[in-house]
Amino acid sequence: MENILEVKNLCKKYKGFELQNVNITLPKGMIMGFIGENGAGKTTTIKAILDIIKNYTGEIKIFGLDNRKEDKKIKEDIGVVLDDMFFPEILTPNDINTIMKNIYKNWDSQLYFKYLNDFTLPNNKPIKTLSKGMRKKLEIATAISHHPKLLILDEPTAGLDPIARNEVIDIFQNFIQNEECSIFISTHITTDLEHIADYITFINNGKIVLSKNREELLEEYGILKCSQEEFEKIDKKDFIKYKKNKYQYDVLVENIKEFNKKYQVNTIDKITLEELMILMVKGEK
Amino acid sequence: MLGFIKKDLLMIKSNIKILVILLFIYVIMAFQGQMDLSFLIPFISVMIMMSTFSYDTFNKWEAYAVTLPNGRKNSVKAKYLATIILISITTIIIAILSFIISYAKTNIIDFENIIGTTFGSLFATILLQSLIYPAMYKFGPEKARIGLMVIIFSVAIIGGFIANYIDLSAVIKILEYIGAYWIIIFTIAMILMLYVSYKISEKIYFKKEF
């Protein structure tokens, strides 16, 4: 399968934080959810992919091309939403159309105004008068109106109410109908990913701790809720992390079937991405 | 790249009401003889363009601009080209107003004087912007604004010192020697200043992280 995004051994050092050998592979036609707590390195990784930050080591290829050498070619086919708002507030959505049609070769004004209409966004109001959610929708409409092949989205649903989030997720799902297109999406709102992501990559403290097919992940990983007595019988190498709660232990298990076979327990629940994230970050070993 | 230029011009357009009011006040002051209009070119142009840098930084546009095709290169190039467009427009407006004011007040149009002062101001504008743009990219608009004040005060103090204590006859002799060629020499100097400034800004911007 052809890869649309490949990150190999990406390293970047800051005072007090370091990205360490980050490896990511996103095949064509897929959606990858990039999860991790605040400050784990999601935005830094995205900024390196987009060449917003410099002085990193490693190799980043988009559409098989080096992200630093083939910058122009690559960026014609990428749609981006960053975590911070980025449009000048005194401009209007109409102005954004005027600007973008002179930047992207494939800018589709008709499609852009269709999205504005679908999102009930005003054309002529300054961006500063729009709510946070409306601005996010405007950024998303802009990101997809030049028919990109890859969307790189940093927290695109942050600040959106559940209805707007649903609309946005639908748009992403429509976008991916074209098998040439892919999405790399970082988010805190892991429930969004449980329905749309094909792959989940989890970053913690600047390191990739897990990268897997979403269905396999949610099928294989489980959470055992047990008493202290039961917990003490489990071999350390048979679980990934555990968290001691008030009345019970939550134990993160990597392979439900094998665990069941060995310990004959039937109380392993399927895990959600949120539980996985919490246990991976807050759990002990 | 046209998109980047349009972005700056659209941002300026959004503040056009304030600019027109300012210009109106200055024209009235010029009519009353309280202000020489030609000196407004540096002031207005620098203020307008500095506001676009501030908007870019405040709205975190720069990081996004880098994600657009040829974003780093075009951002810098567009800023310089938008400046040239803006300076050309303000120069023409100020020159026309100066002619009108001169004629209204004295019934005579002093071509030589108006062209001389307008060109002098144009030179000062280009010099100021050539110095300030790399600083804008390197240190950001807030620090660069302080730098701008320092430059203006330094030039005023050093200029005052030179005028008071140094014999300027040599400079006057050079200017007399240049004679009619001064427009060509100053034009070349302006182009060179802008080019060198652009190259420095480009180098700074290419290494910059957002």
Coordinates of C-alpha atoms in Angstrom, one line a residue:
Chain A
M1 CA 0.0 0.0 0.0
E2 CA 1.3 3.4 -0.9
N3 CA 2.1 5.7 2.0
I4 CA 1.0 9.3 1.8
L5 CA 2.9 10.4 4.9
E6 CA 6.1 8.9 6.4
V7 CA 7.9 10.2 9.4
K8 CA 11.1 8.5 10.3
N9 CA 13.1 9.0 13.4
L10 CA 11.9 12.6 13.9
C11 CA 13.8 14.3 16.8
K12 CA 13.5 17.8 18.1
K13 CA 14.9 19.2 21.3
Y14 CA 13.5 22.1 23.3
K15 CA 14.5 23.1 26.8
G16 CA 12.5 20.7 29.0
F17 CA 10.9 18.8 26.1
E18 CA 12.1 16.4 23.4
L19 CA 10.6 14.6 20.5
Q20 CA 12.3 11.3 20.4
N21 CA 12.5 9.1 17.3
V22 CA 8.9 9.7 16.2
N23 CA 7.9 7.3 13.5
I24 CA 4.5 7.6 11.7
T25 CA 3.3 5.9 8.6
L26 CA -0.1 6.9 7.1
P27 CA -1.2 4.8 4.0
K28 CA -3.1 6.4 1.2
G29 CA -6.9 6.6 1.7
M30 CA -6.8 6.3 5.5
I31 CA -7.5 8.4 8.5
M32 CA -5.0 8.4 11.3
G33 CA -5.9 9.7 14.7
F34 CA -3.0 11.2 16.6
I35 CA -3.7 11.3 20.3
G36 CA -1.9 12.2 23.5
E37 CA -2.3 14.6 26.4
N38 CA -1.4 18.3 26.3
G39 CA 2.3 18.9 25.8
A40 CA 2.9 15.3 24.7
G41 CA 4.3 16.5 21.3
K42 CA 1.3 16.4 18.9
T43 CA 1.6 20.0 17.8
T44 CA 5.4 19.8 17.6
T45 CA 5.2 16.8 15.4
I46 CA 2.6 18.5 13.1
K47 CA 4.7 21.6 13.0
A48 CA 7.7 19.6 11.9
I49 CA 5.7 17.8 9.2
L50 CA 4.6 21.2 7.9
D51 CA 8.1 22.7 8.3
I52 CA 6.8 25.4 10.6
I53 CA 9.6 24.5 13.0
K54 CA 13.2 24.0 12.0
N55 CA 16.3 22.3 13.3
Y56 CA 14.8 18.9 13.7
T57 CA 16.4 15.7 12.6
G58 CA 14.9 12.7 10.8
E59 CA 13.1 12.2 7.5
I60 CA 9.6 13.4 6.6
K61 CA 8.1 12.4 3.3
I62 CA 4.7 13.5 2.1
F63 CA 3.4 12.0 -1.2
G64 CA 6.8 10.3 -1.3
L65 CA 8.6 13.7 -1.5
D66 CA 10.9 15.3 1.0
N67 CA 9.0 17.9 3.0
R68 CA 11.8 20.4 3.0
K69 CA 13.0 20.0 -0.6
E70 CA 9.7 19.8 -2.4
D71 CA 7.8 22.3 -0.2
K72 CA 5.8 24.0 -3.0
K73 CA 4.7 20.8 -4.7
I74 CA 3.6 19.2 -1.5
K75 CA 1.7 22.2 0.0
E76 CA -0.5 22.6 -3.1
D77 CA -2.1 19.3 -2.1
I78 CA -2.3 19.7 1.6
G79 CA -5.1 21.2 3.6
V80 CA -4.2 22.5 7.1
V81 CA -6.0 23.4 10.3
L82 CA -3.7 24.5 13.1
D83 CA -4.6 24.4 16.8
D84 CA -4.6 28.2 17.2
M85 CA -6.9 30.5 15.2
F86 CA -4.8 31.9 12.3
F87 CA -6.8 34.2 10.0
P88 CA -6.4 37.9 10.4
E89 CA -9.4 39.0 12.4
I90 CA -10.2 42.1 10.4
L91 CA -10.7 40.1 7.2
T92 CA -14.0 38.6 6.1
P93 CA -14.7 35.0 4.7
N94 CA -15.1 36.8 1.3
D95 CA -11.5 38.2 1.7
I96 CA -10.2 34.7 2.5
N97 CA -11.7 33.5 -0.8
T98 CA -9.9 36.4 -2.6
I99 CA -6.6 35.5 -1.0
M100 CA -6.8 31.8 -1.4
K101 CA -7.8 31.8 -5.1
N102 CA -4.6 33.6 -5.7
I103 CA -2.5 31.2 -3.6
Y104 CA -3.8 27.7 -4.5
K105 CA -3.9 26.6 -8.2
N106 CA -6.9 24.3 -7.5
W107 CA -8.9 26.7 -5.3
D108 CA -12.6 26.1 -5.8
S109 CA -14.5 29.2 -4.9
Q110 CA -17.8 27.5 -5.6
L111 CA -17.0 24.7 -3.2
Y112 CA -15.8 27.2 -0.6
F113 CA -19.0 29.2 -0.6
K114 CA -21.0 26.0 -0.5
Y115 CA -19.3 25.0 2.7
L116 CA -19.8 28.5 4.1
N117 CA -23.5 28.1 3.3
D118 CA -23.7 24.6 4.8
F119 CA -22.0 25.9 7.9
T120 CA -24.3 29.0 7.9
L121 CA -21.2 31.2 8.0
P122 CA -21.7 34.9 7.0
N123 CA -19.6 36.0 3.9
N124 CA -19.1 39.6 4.8
K125 CA -18.7 39.8 8.5
P126 CA -15.2 40.4 9.9
I127 CA -13.7 37.2 11.4
K128 CA -13.4 38.8 14.8
T129 CA -17.2 38.9 15.0
L130 CA -17.5 35.1 14.6
S131 CA -17.7 32.7 17.5
K132 CA -14.8 30.3 18.2
G133 CA -16.8 27.4 16.7
M134 CA -17.7 29.5 13.5
R135 CA -14.0 30.4 13.1
K136 CA -13.0 26.7 13.3
K137 CA -15.6 25.9 10.7
L138 CA -14.3 28.6 8.4
E139 CA -10.7 27.2 8.8
I140 CA -12.0 23.7 7.9
A141 CA -13.9 25.0 4.9
T142 CA -10.7 26.8 3.8
A143 CA -8.6 23.7 4.3
I144 CA -10.7 21.5 2.0
S145 CA -11.7 23.9 -0.8
H146 CA -8.7 23.4 -2.9
H147 CA -9.3 19.6 -3.3
P148 CA -6.2 18.6 -1.2
K149 CA -5.1 15.0 -1.1
L150 CA -4.0 15.2 2.5
L151 CA -5.6 17.0 5.4
I152 CA -3.4 17.7 8.4
L153 CA -5.6 18.8 11.3
D154 CA -4.5 19.9 14.7
E155 CA -7.4 19.8 17.1
P156 CA -10.0 20.7 14.4
T157 CA -13.0 20.0 16.6
A158 CA -11.9 21.8 19.6
G159 CA -14.4 24.5 20.6
L160 CA -17.2 23.0 18.5
D161 CA -20.5 22.0 20.0
P162 CA -21.6 18.3 19.4
I163 CA -23.8 19.2 16.4
A164 CA -21.0 21.2 14.7
R165 CA -18.6 18.4 15.5
N166 CA -20.9 15.9 13.9
E167 CA -21.1 18.1 10.8
V168 CA -17.3 18.3 10.6
I169 CA -16.9 14.6 11.1
D170 CA -19.3 14.0 8.2
I171 CA -17.3 16.3 6.0
F172 CA -14.1 14.4 6.9
Q173 CA -15.9 11.1 6.1
N174 CA -17.1 12.5 2.7
F175 CA -13.6 13.7 2.0
I176 CA -12.1 10.3 2.6
Q177 CA -14.6 8.7 0.1
N178 CA -12.1 9.6 -2.5
E179 CA -9.5 6.8 -2.0
E180 CA -6.7 9.1 -3.1
C181 CA -7.3 11.3 0.0
S182 CA -6.0 10.8 3.6
I183 CA -6.4 12.6 6.9
F184 CA -3.9 13.0 9.8
I185 CA -5.8 14.4 12.7
S186 CA -4.7 15.2 16.2
T187 CA -7.3 15.6 18.9
H188 CA -8.2 15.4 22.5
I189 CA -11.7 14.4 21.7
T190 CA -11.0 10.8 21.3
T191 CA -14.7 9.9 20.8
D192 CA -14.5 11.6 17.4
L193 CA -11.9 9.1 16.3
E194 CA -13.7 6.0 17.5
H195 CA -16.0 6.2 14.5
I196 CA -13.7 7.5 11.7
A197 CA -10.0 6.7 12.3
D198 CA -8.5 3.7 10.6
Y199 CA -5.3 4.0 12.6
I200 CA -4.5 5.4 16.0
T201 CA -1.1 6.7 17.0
F202 CA -0.5 7.6 20.6
I203 CA 2.3 10.0 21.7
N204 CA 3.4 10.4 25.2
N205 CA 6.2 12.5 26.5
G206 CA 7.6 13.0 23.0
K207 CA 7.6 9.3 22.2
I208 CA 5.2 7.2 20.1
V209 CA 4.0 4.6 22.5
L210 CA 1.4 2.9 20.3
S211 CA 0.5 3.0 16.6
K212 CA -2.1 0.5 15.5
N213 CA -5.1 -0.2 13.3
R214 CA -8.1 1.2 15.3
E215 CA -10.3 -1.9 14.9
E216 CA -7.5 -4.2 16.0
L217 CA -6.6 -1.9 18.9
L218 CA -10.2 -1.7 20.2
E219 CA -10.6 -5.5 19.7
E220 CA -7.4 -6.6 21.3
Y221 CA -6.9 -4.1 24.2
G222 CA -9.1 -4.4 27.2
I223 CA -9.5 -3.1 30.7
L224 CA -9.7 -5.5 33.6
K225 CA -11.5 -4.2 36.7
C226 CA -10.4 -6.3 39.7
S227 CA -9.8 -6.3 43.4
Q228 CA -6.4 -5.9 45.0
E229 CA -6.2 -9.6 45.7
E230 CA -6.9 -10.5 42.1
F231 CA -4.5 -7.9 40.9
E232 CA -1.6 -9.3 42.9
K233 CA -2.0 -12.7 41.2
I234 CA -1.3 -11.2 37.8
D235 CA 2.2 -11.4 36.4
K236 CA 3.6 -7.9 35.6
K237 CA 4.6 -8.8 32.1
D238 CA 0.9 -9.7 31.3
F239 CA -0.4 -6.1 31.5
I240 CA 0.7 -2.8 30.2
K241 CA -0.3 -0.4 33.0
Y242 CA -2.6 -0.3 36.0
K243 CA -4.4 2.3 37.9
K244 CA -5.5 2.0 41.6
N245 CA -9.0 3.4 42.1
K246 CA -10.9 3.8 45.4
Y247 CA -12.5 0.4 45.3
Q248 CA -10.8 -1.5 42.4
Y249 CA -7.9 -1.8 40.1
D250 CA -8.1 -0.9 36.4
V251 CA -5.6 -3.0 34.5
L252 CA -4.7 -2.3 30.9
V253 CA -4.4 -5.6 29.0
E254 CA -2.8 -5.9 25.5
N255 CA -4.3 -9.1 24.4
I256 CA -7.7 -10.0 25.8
K257 CA -7.9 -13.5 24.4
E258 CA -4.5 -14.6 25.7
F259 CA -5.1 -13.0 29.1
N260 CA -8.5 -14.7 29.4
K261 CA -6.9 -18.0 28.5
K262 CA -4.2 -17.7 31.1
Y263 CA -6.1 -16.2 34.0
Q264 CA -9.6 -17.5 33.3
V265 CA -11.3 -14.1 33.9
N266 CA -14.4 -12.9 32.1
T267 CA -14.5 -9.4 33.4
I268 CA -12.4 -7.7 30.8
D269 CA -14.2 -4.8 29.2
K270 CA -13.5 -3.5 25.8
I271 CA -11.5 -0.3 26.1
T272 CA -12.3 3.2 24.8
L273 CA -9.6 5.4 23.4
E274 CA -10.1 7.8 26.3
E275 CA -9.6 5.0 28.9
L276 CA -6.6 3.8 26.9
M277 CA -5.1 7.3 27.0
I278 CA -5.7 7.8 30.7
L279 CA -4.2 4.5 31.6
M280 CA -1.2 4.9 29.4
V281 CA -0.5 8.4 30.8
K282 CA -1.6 8.1 34.4
G283 CA -1.2 4.4 35.0
E284 CA 1.7 2.7 36.7
K285 CA 3.6 -0.4 35.9
Chain B
M1 CA 2.2 35.2 -4.3
L2 CA -0.5 37.6 -5.5
G3 CA -2.7 36.1 -2.7
F4 CA -0.2 37.2 0.0
I5 CA 0.0 40.7 -1.4
K6 CA -3.8 40.9 -1.6
K7 CA -3.9 39.8 2.1
D8 CA -1.8 42.7 3.2
L9 CA -3.7 45.2 1.0
L10 CA -7.1 43.8 2.2
M11 CA -5.9 44.3 5.8
I12 CA -4.9 47.9 5.0
K13 CA -8.3 48.4 3.3
S14 CA -10.1 47.3 6.5
N15 CA -8.5 50.3 8.2
I16 CA -9.0 52.7 5.4
K17 CA -11.6 54.9 7.2
I18 CA -9.0 55.7 9.9
L19 CA -6.4 56.5 7.3
V20 CA -8.7 58.8 5.3
I21 CA -9.6 60.7 8.5
L22 CA -5.9 61.0 9.4
L23 CA -5.0 62.2 5.9
F24 CA -7.9 64.7 6.1
I25 CA -6.6 66.2 9.3
Y26 CA -3.1 66.5 7.9
V27 CA -4.3 68.2 4.7
I28 CA -6.1 70.8 6.8
M29 CA -2.9 71.3 8.9
A30 CA -0.9 71.6 5.7
F31 CA -3.3 74.2 4.4
Q32 CA -2.8 76.2 7.6
G33 CA 0.9 75.9 7.2
Q34 CA 1.3 73.8 10.3
M35 CA 2.8 70.8 8.6
D36 CA 4.7 69.9 5.5
L37 CA 2.7 67.1 3.7
S38 CA 5.8 65.5 2.1
F39 CA 7.0 64.4 5.5
L40 CA 3.8 62.4 6.0
I41 CA 4.9 59.7 3.5
P42 CA 7.4 58.1 5.9
F43 CA 5.0 58.3 8.8
I44 CA 1.9 57.0 7.1
S45 CA 3.6 54.2 5.1
V46 CA 5.6 52.9 8.1
M47 CA 2.6 53.0 10.4
I48 CA 0.3 51.2 7.9
M49 CA 2.8 48.4 7.1
M50 CA 3.7 48.0 10.7
S51 CA 0.1 47.4 11.5
T52 CA 0.1 44.4 9.1
F53 CA 3.1 42.9 10.8
S54 CA 1.3 43.3 14.2
Y55 CA -1.9 41.7 12.8
D56 CA 0.1 38.8 11.4
T57 CA 1.8 38.1 14.7
F58 CA -1.3 38.7 16.9
N59 CA -3.5 36.5 14.7
K60 CA -0.8 33.8 14.4
W61 CA -1.0 34.1 10.6
E62 CA 2.7 33.4 10.1
A63 CA 2.6 29.8 11.1
Y64 CA -0.3 29.2 8.8
A65 CA 1.3 31.1 5.9
V66 CA 4.2 28.6 6.1
T67 CA 1.8 25.8 5.3
L68 CA 0.7 27.5 2.1
P69 CA 2.5 26.8 -1.2
N70 CA 5.8 28.6 -1.2
G71 CA 4.6 30.2 2.0
R72 CA 7.9 31.3 3.5
K73 CA 9.3 32.9 0.3
N74 CA 6.1 34.5 -0.7
S75 CA 5.2 36.0 2.7
V76 CA 8.4 38.1 2.7
K77 CA 8.3 38.9 -1.0
A78 CA 4.7 40.0 -0.8
K79 CA 5.4 42.2 2.2
Y80 CA 8.0 44.1 0.3
L81 CA 5.9 44.3 -2.9
A82 CA 2.8 45.5 -0.9
T83 CA 5.1 48.2 0.6
I84 CA 6.3 49.3 -2.7
I85 CA 2.6 49.5 -3.9
L86 CA 1.6 51.4 -0.8
I87 CA 4.6 53.8 -1.0
S88 CA 3.8 54.5 -4.6
I89 CA 0.2 55.3 -3.8
T90 CA 1.0 57.5 -0.8
T91 CA 3.8 59.3 -2.8
I92 CA 1.4 60.1 -5.7
I93 CA -1.4 61.3 -3.3
I94 CA 1.0 63.4 -1.3
A95 CA 2.6 64.9 -4.4
I96 CA -0.8 65.8 -5.9
L97 CA -1.9 67.3 -2.6
S98 CA 1.3 69.3 -2.3
F99 CA 0.8 70.7 -5.8
I100 CA -2.8 71.6 -5.0
I101 CA -1.9 73.2 -1.6
S102 CA 1.0 75.1 -3.2
Y103 CA -1.2 76.5 -5.9
A104 CA -4.1 77.3 -3.6
K105 CA -1.8 79.3 -1.3
T106 CA 0.5 81.1 -3.7
N107 CA -1.1 80.7 -7.1
I108 CA 2.3 79.3 -8.2
I109 CA 3.4 75.7 -8.4
D110 CA 6.9 75.2 -7.1
F111 CA 7.7 72.0 -9.1
E112 CA 11.3 71.8 -8.1
N113 CA 10.7 72.2 -4.4
I114 CA 7.8 69.8 -4.3
I115 CA 9.6 67.1 -6.3
G116 CA 12.7 67.6 -4.2
T117 CA 11.0 67.2 -0.8
T118 CA 8.7 64.4 -2.0
F119 CA 11.7 62.5 -3.3
G120 CA 13.6 63.2 -0.1
S121 CA 10.8 61.8 1.9
L122 CA 10.5 58.8 -0.4
F123 CA 14.2 58.1 0.2
A124 CA 13.7 58.4 4.0
T125 CA 10.7 56.0 3.8
I126 CA 12.6 53.4 1.9
L127 CA 15.6 53.8 4.3
L128 CA 13.4 53.4 7.3
Q129 CA 11.5 50.4 6.0
S130 CA 14.7 48.7 4.8
L131 CA 16.1 49.0 8.3
I132 CA 12.9 48.1 10.1
Y133 CA 11.7 45.1 8.1
P134 CA 14.5 42.7 8.9
A135 CA 14.1 43.8 12.6
M136 CA 10.4 43.0 12.3
Y137 CA 11.1 39.5 11.1
K138 CA 13.9 38.9 13.6
F139 CA 12.5 40.4 16.8
G140 CA 8.7 40.7 16.1
P141 CA 6.7 43.9 15.7
E142 CA 6.7 44.9 19.4
K143 CA 10.5 45.0 19.8
A144 CA 11.0 46.3 16.3
R145 CA 8.7 49.2 17.1
I146 CA 10.9 50.2 20.0
G147 CA 13.9 49.8 17.6
L148 CA 12.2 52.2 15.2
M149 CA 11.9 54.8 17.9
V150 CA 15.5 54.3 18.8
I151 CA 16.5 54.7 15.1
I152 CA 14.4 57.9 14.7
F153 CA 15.8 59.5 17.9
S154 CA 19.3 58.4 17.1
V155 CA 19.1 59.9 13.6
A156 CA 17.6 63.2 15.0
I157 CA 20.4 63.4 17.7
I158 CA 23.2 62.5 15.4
G159 CA 21.8 64.8 12.6
G160 CA 21.6 67.6 15.1
F161 CA 25.1 67.0 16.3
I162 CA 26.5 66.9 12.7
A163 CA 24.6 70.1 11.8
N164 CA 25.9 72.0 14.8
Y165 CA 29.5 70.8 15.1
I166 CA 30.7 69.6 11.7
D167 CA 31.4 71.6 8.6
L168 CA 28.8 70.5 6.1
S169 CA 30.4 72.4 3.2
A170 CA 32.0 69.1 1.9
V171 CA 28.6 67.4 1.8
I172 CA 27.0 70.4 0.0
K173 CA 29.9 70.3 -2.5
I174 CA 29.2 66.6 -3.1
L175 CA 25.5 67.4 -3.7
E176 CA 26.4 70.3 -6.0
Y177 CA 28.7 68.0 -7.9
I178 CA 26.0 65.3 -8.2
G179 CA 23.8 68.0 -9.6
A180 CA 21.1 66.8 -11.9
Y181 CA 22.1 63.2 -11.4
W182 CA 20.8 63.1 -7.9
I183 CA 17.5 61.5 -8.8
I184 CA 19.3 58.6 -10.6
I185 CA 21.8 58.1 -7.8
F186 CA 19.1 58.2 -5.1
T187 CA 16.9 55.8 -7.1
I188 CA 19.7 53.3 -7.4
A189 CA 20.4 53.7 -3.7
M190 CA 16.8 53.0 -2.8
I191 CA 16.6 49.9 -5.0
L192 CA 19.8 48.6 -3.5
M193 CA 18.6 49.3 0.1
L194 CA 15.3 47.4 -0.6
Y195 CA 17.1 44.5 -2.3
V196 CA 19.6 44.0 0.6
S197 CA 16.9 44.4 3.2
Y198 CA 14.7 41.9 1.4
K199 CA 17.5 39.3 1.2
I200 CA 18.3 39.7 4.9
S201 CA 14.6 39.4 5.8
E202 CA 14.3 36.3 3.6
K203 CA 17.2 34.7 5.3
I204 CA 15.8 35.4 8.7
Y205 CA 12.3 34.2 7.8
F206 CA 13.7 31.0 6.3
K207 CA 15.2 30.0 9.6
K208 CA 12.3 31.2 11.8
E209 CA 10.1 28.9 13.8
F210 CA 6.5 29.6 14.6

